[in-house]
């Protein structure tokens, strides 16, 4: 086969194009999956933090800090998310988002991903939720 004839030959071009583009498409697919997983975990943790702050305001099941932390850990496990008790920080009587005297829950946990070294995914996920403290007034 001469050089000109070899350059005009299209046999094998498809496999070469596939070999070049397949890793890029696979990397993009895995990146989209991991980004979706990070967003889902963050949204689930935000829901856990909100319901923990609400529980602190309205329910005796979260009467102290230990009970609030246990509630948050149990609620997160309902979503198959494992968080350490030290990752949950419930605080009462703080000013949160312009609302004085609120319950605030902060959850911070590492995001473990096989592609975390690429740098476009967060290393830690942190969410904050607030719920106002209701005073038991005389109901005029």
PDB file of C-alpha atoms in Angstrom:
ATOM      1  CA  UNK A   1       0.000   0.000   0.000  1.00  0.00           C
ATOM      2  CA  UNK A   2       1.390   3.361  -0.961  1.00  0.00           C
ATOM      3  CA  UNK A   3       1.270   6.361   1.344  1.00  0.00           C
ATOM      4  CA  UNK A   4      -1.405   8.181  -0.704  1.00  0.00           C
ATOM      5  CA  UNK A   5      -3.602   5.125  -0.833  1.00  0.00           C
ATOM      6  CA  UNK A   6      -3.158   4.564   2.910  1.00  0.00           C
ATOM      7  CA  UNK A   7      -4.143   8.180   3.657  1.00  0.00           C
ATOM      8  CA  UNK A   8      -7.341   7.841   1.600  1.00  0.00           C
ATOM      9  CA  UNK A   9      -8.349   4.562   3.232  1.00  0.00           C
ATOM     10  CA  UNK A  10     -11.214   5.021   5.732  1.00  0.00           C
ATOM     11  CA  UNK A  11     -11.044   1.546   7.276  1.00  0.00           C
ATOM     12  CA  UNK A  12     -10.410   1.799  10.980  1.00  0.00           C
ATOM     13  CA  UNK A  13     -11.343   5.487  11.231  1.00  0.00           C
ATOM     14  CA  UNK A  14     -14.446   4.743  13.303  1.00  0.00           C
ATOM     15  CA  UNK A  15     -12.551   2.761  15.904  1.00  0.00           C
ATOM     16  CA  UNK A  16      -9.952   5.504  16.133  1.00  0.00           C
ATOM     17  CA  UNK A  17     -12.633   8.166  16.630  1.00  0.00           C
ATOM     18  CA  UNK A  18     -14.306   5.988  19.251  1.00  0.00           C
ATOM     19  CA  UNK A  19     -10.989   5.470  21.046  1.00  0.00           C
ATOM     20  CA  UNK A  20     -10.468   9.219  21.203  1.00  0.00           C
ATOM     21  CA  UNK A  21     -14.002  10.254  22.205  1.00  0.00           C
ATOM     22  CA  UNK A  22     -15.173   7.385  24.439  1.00  0.00           C
ATOM     23  CA  UNK A  23     -13.034   8.343  27.472  1.00  0.00           C
ATOM     24  CA  UNK A  24     -14.304  11.919  27.250  1.00  0.00           C
ATOM     25  CA  UNK A  25     -17.938  10.830  27.108  1.00  0.00           C
ATOM     26  CA  UNK A  26     -17.479   8.362  29.965  1.00  0.00           C
ATOM     27  CA  UNK A  27     -15.746  11.014  32.093  1.00  0.00           C
ATOM     28  CA  UNK A  28     -18.562  13.460  31.358  1.00  0.00           C
ATOM     29  CA  UNK A  29     -21.187  10.859  32.292  1.00  0.00           C
ATOM     30  CA  UNK A  30     -19.464   9.991  35.575  1.00  0.00           C
ATOM     31  CA  UNK A  31     -19.063  13.710  36.339  1.00  0.00           C
ATOM     32  CA  UNK A  32     -22.768  14.334  35.794  1.00  0.00           C
ATOM     33  CA  UNK A  33     -23.679  11.405  38.022  1.00  0.00           C
ATOM     34  CA  UNK A  34     -21.386  12.607  40.824  1.00  0.00           C
ATOM     35  CA  UNK A  35     -22.617  16.195  40.514  1.00  0.00           C
ATOM     36  CA  UNK A  36     -26.197  14.945  40.809  1.00  0.00           C
ATOM     37  CA  UNK A  37     -25.266  12.853  43.826  1.00  0.00           C
ATOM     38  CA  UNK A  38     -23.604  15.853  45.521  1.00  0.00           C
ATOM     39  CA  UNK A  39     -26.683  17.990  44.871  1.00  0.00           C
ATOM     40  CA  UNK A  40     -29.011  15.272  46.177  1.00  0.00           C
ATOM     41  CA  UNK A  41     -26.979  14.813  49.381  1.00  0.00           C
ATOM     42  CA  UNK A  42     -26.824  18.571  49.964  1.00  0.00           C
ATOM     43  CA  UNK A  43     -30.587  18.914  49.468  1.00  0.00           C
ATOM     44  CA  UNK A  44     -31.278  15.965  51.785  1.00  0.00           C
ATOM     45  CA  UNK A  45     -29.003  17.441  54.461  1.00  0.00           C
ATOM     46  CA  UNK A  46     -30.822  20.782  54.145  1.00  0.00           C
ATOM     47  CA  UNK A  47     -34.111  18.980  54.758  1.00  0.00           C
ATOM     48  CA  UNK A  48     -32.610  17.162  57.754  1.00  0.00           C
ATOM     49  CA  UNK A  49     -31.298  20.441  59.201  1.00  0.00           C
ATOM     50  CA  UNK A  50     -34.662  22.178  58.722  1.00  0.00           C
ATOM     51  CA  UNK A  51     -36.639  19.393  60.377  1.00  0.00           C
ATOM     52  CA  UNK A  52     -34.162  19.233  63.241  1.00  0.00           C
ATOM     53  CA  UNK A  53     -34.519  22.995  63.833  1.00  0.00           C
ATOM     54  CA  UNK A  54     -38.305  22.627  63.633  1.00  0.00           C
ATOM     55  CA  UNK A  55     -38.193  19.724  66.090  1.00  0.00           C
ATOM     56  CA  UNK A  56     -36.165  21.883  68.488  1.00  0.00           C
ATOM     57  CA  UNK A  57     -38.885  24.545  68.364  1.00  0.00           C
ATOM     58  CA  UNK A  58     -41.990  22.404  68.484  1.00  0.00           C
ATOM     59  CA  UNK A  59     -41.335  18.950  69.907  1.00  0.00           C
ATOM     60  CA  UNK A  60     -40.075  17.624  73.213  1.00  0.00           C
ATOM     61  CA  UNK A  61     -38.202  14.903  71.303  1.00  0.00           C
ATOM     62  CA  UNK A  62     -35.472  17.512  70.688  1.00  0.00           C
ATOM     63  CA  UNK A  63     -35.488  19.134  74.121  1.00  0.00           C
ATOM     64  CA  UNK A  64     -31.703  19.186  74.521  1.00  0.00           C
ATOM     65  CA  UNK A  65     -28.651  19.177  72.283  1.00  0.00           C
ATOM     66  CA  UNK A  66     -28.020  15.426  72.499  1.00  0.00           C
ATOM     67  CA  UNK A  67     -31.596  14.641  71.485  1.00  0.00           C
ATOM     68  CA  UNK A  68     -31.402  17.111  68.592  1.00  0.00           C
ATOM     69  CA  UNK A  69     -28.188  15.535  67.315  1.00  0.00           C
ATOM     70  CA  UNK A  70     -29.676  12.037  67.615  1.00  0.00           C
ATOM     71  CA  UNK A  71     -32.784  13.217  65.732  1.00  0.00           C
ATOM     72  CA  UNK A  72     -30.647  14.645  62.897  1.00  0.00           C
ATOM     73  CA  UNK A  73     -28.488  11.522  62.607  1.00  0.00           C
ATOM     74  CA  UNK A  74     -31.582   9.292  62.537  1.00  0.00           C
ATOM     75  CA  UNK A  75     -33.324  11.525  59.985  1.00  0.00           C
ATOM     76  CA  UNK A  76     -30.234  11.478  57.739  1.00  0.00           C
ATOM     77  CA  UNK A  77     -30.044   7.695  57.951  1.00  0.00           C
ATOM     78  CA  UNK A  78     -33.617   7.589  56.612  1.00  0.00           C
ATOM     79  CA  UNK A  79     -32.100   9.018  53.422  1.00  0.00           C
ATOM     80  CA  UNK A  80     -29.225   6.486  53.595  1.00  0.00           C
ATOM     81  CA  UNK A  81     -26.819   9.309  54.426  1.00  0.00           C
ATOM     82  CA  UNK A  82     -24.360   8.577  57.189  1.00  0.00           C
ATOM     83  CA  UNK A  83     -23.293  11.616  59.208  1.00  0.00           C
ATOM     84  CA  UNK A  84     -21.218  11.708  62.357  1.00  0.00           C
ATOM     85  CA  UNK A  85     -22.883  13.161  65.459  1.00  0.00           C
ATOM     86  CA  UNK A  86     -20.045  15.698  65.628  1.00  0.00           C
ATOM     87  CA  UNK A  87     -21.140  17.015  62.198  1.00  0.00           C
ATOM     88  CA  UNK A  88     -24.427  18.339  63.630  1.00  0.00           C
ATOM     89  CA  UNK A  89     -24.335  21.625  65.563  1.00  0.00           C
ATOM     90  CA  UNK A  90     -27.724  22.686  66.967  1.00  0.00           C
ATOM     91  CA  UNK A  91     -27.897  26.132  68.584  1.00  0.00           C
ATOM     92  CA  UNK A  92     -30.820  27.847  70.296  1.00  0.00           C
ATOM     93  CA  UNK A  93     -31.562  31.523  70.785  1.00  0.00           C
ATOM     94  CA  UNK A  94     -29.474  32.876  67.899  1.00  0.00           C
ATOM     95  CA  UNK A  95     -30.214  35.474  65.253  1.00  0.00           C
ATOM     96  CA  UNK A  96     -30.521  33.620  61.981  1.00  0.00           C
ATOM     97  CA  UNK A  97     -31.221  35.252  58.611  1.00  0.00           C
ATOM     98  CA  UNK A  98     -32.613  38.369  60.231  1.00  0.00           C
ATOM     99  CA  UNK A  99     -34.894  36.462  62.601  1.00  0.00           C
ATOM    100  CA  UNK A 100     -33.988  37.021  66.246  1.00  0.00           C
ATOM    101  CA  UNK A 101     -34.328  34.217  68.789  1.00  0.00           C
ATOM    102  CA  UNK A 102     -34.216  31.247  66.421  1.00  0.00           C
ATOM    103  CA  UNK A 103     -33.076  27.669  66.525  1.00  0.00           C
ATOM    104  CA  UNK A 104     -30.229  27.041  64.102  1.00  0.00           C
ATOM    105  CA  UNK A 105     -28.836  23.712  62.914  1.00  0.00           C
ATOM    106  CA  UNK A 106     -25.594  23.475  60.945  1.00  0.00           C
ATOM    107  CA  UNK A 107     -24.593  20.170  59.356  1.00  0.00           C
ATOM    108  CA  UNK A 108     -21.158  19.845  57.793  1.00  0.00           C
ATOM    109  CA  UNK A 109     -19.925  16.575  56.337  1.00  0.00           C
ATOM    110  CA  UNK A 110     -17.257  15.544  53.833  1.00  0.00           C
ATOM    111  CA  UNK A 111     -18.388  14.593  50.339  1.00  0.00           C
ATOM    112  CA  UNK A 112     -16.603  11.402  49.371  1.00  0.00           C
ATOM    113  CA  UNK A 113     -16.353  10.904  45.637  1.00  0.00           C
ATOM    114  CA  UNK A 114     -14.061   8.807  43.455  1.00  0.00           C
ATOM    115  CA  UNK A 115     -13.526  11.832  41.209  1.00  0.00           C
ATOM    116  CA  UNK A 116     -13.046  14.444  43.945  1.00  0.00           C
ATOM    117  CA  UNK A 117      -9.448  15.054  42.888  1.00  0.00           C
ATOM    118  CA  UNK A 118     -10.585  16.771  39.672  1.00  0.00           C
ATOM    119  CA  UNK A 119     -11.627  19.807  41.706  1.00  0.00           C
ATOM    120  CA  UNK A 120     -15.089  20.614  40.353  1.00  0.00           C
ATOM    121  CA  UNK A 121     -16.947  18.911  43.204  1.00  0.00           C
ATOM    122  CA  UNK A 122     -16.991  20.252  46.768  1.00  0.00           C
ATOM    123  CA  UNK A 123     -14.873  18.516  49.384  1.00  0.00           C
ATOM    124  CA  UNK A 124     -17.327  19.366  52.165  1.00  0.00           C
ATOM    125  CA  UNK A 125     -21.069  19.888  52.152  1.00  0.00           C
ATOM    126  CA  UNK A 126     -22.426  22.359  54.698  1.00  0.00           C
ATOM    127  CA  UNK A 127     -26.039  23.356  55.219  1.00  0.00           C
ATOM    128  CA  UNK A 128     -27.695  25.721  57.682  1.00  0.00           C
ATOM    129  CA  UNK A 129     -31.353  25.816  58.651  1.00  0.00           C
ATOM    130  CA  UNK A 130     -33.304  28.064  61.004  1.00  0.00           C
ATOM    131  CA  UNK A 131     -36.660  27.922  62.700  1.00  0.00           C
ATOM    132  CA  UNK A 132     -38.071  30.641  64.987  1.00  0.00           C
ATOM    133  CA  UNK A 133     -38.603  30.066  68.683  1.00  0.00           C
ATOM    134  CA  UNK A 134     -42.291  30.298  69.490  1.00  0.00           C
ATOM    135  CA  UNK A 135     -43.144  31.971  72.764  1.00  0.00           C
ATOM    136  CA  UNK A 136     -46.007  30.496  74.705  1.00  0.00           C
ATOM    137  CA  UNK A 137     -48.027  33.701  75.087  1.00  0.00           C
ATOM    138  CA  UNK A 138     -51.499  34.167  76.536  1.00  0.00           C
ATOM    139  CA  UNK A 139     -53.167  34.224  73.084  1.00  0.00           C
ATOM    140  CA  UNK A 140     -54.995  37.578  73.214  1.00  0.00           C
TER     141      UNK A 140
END
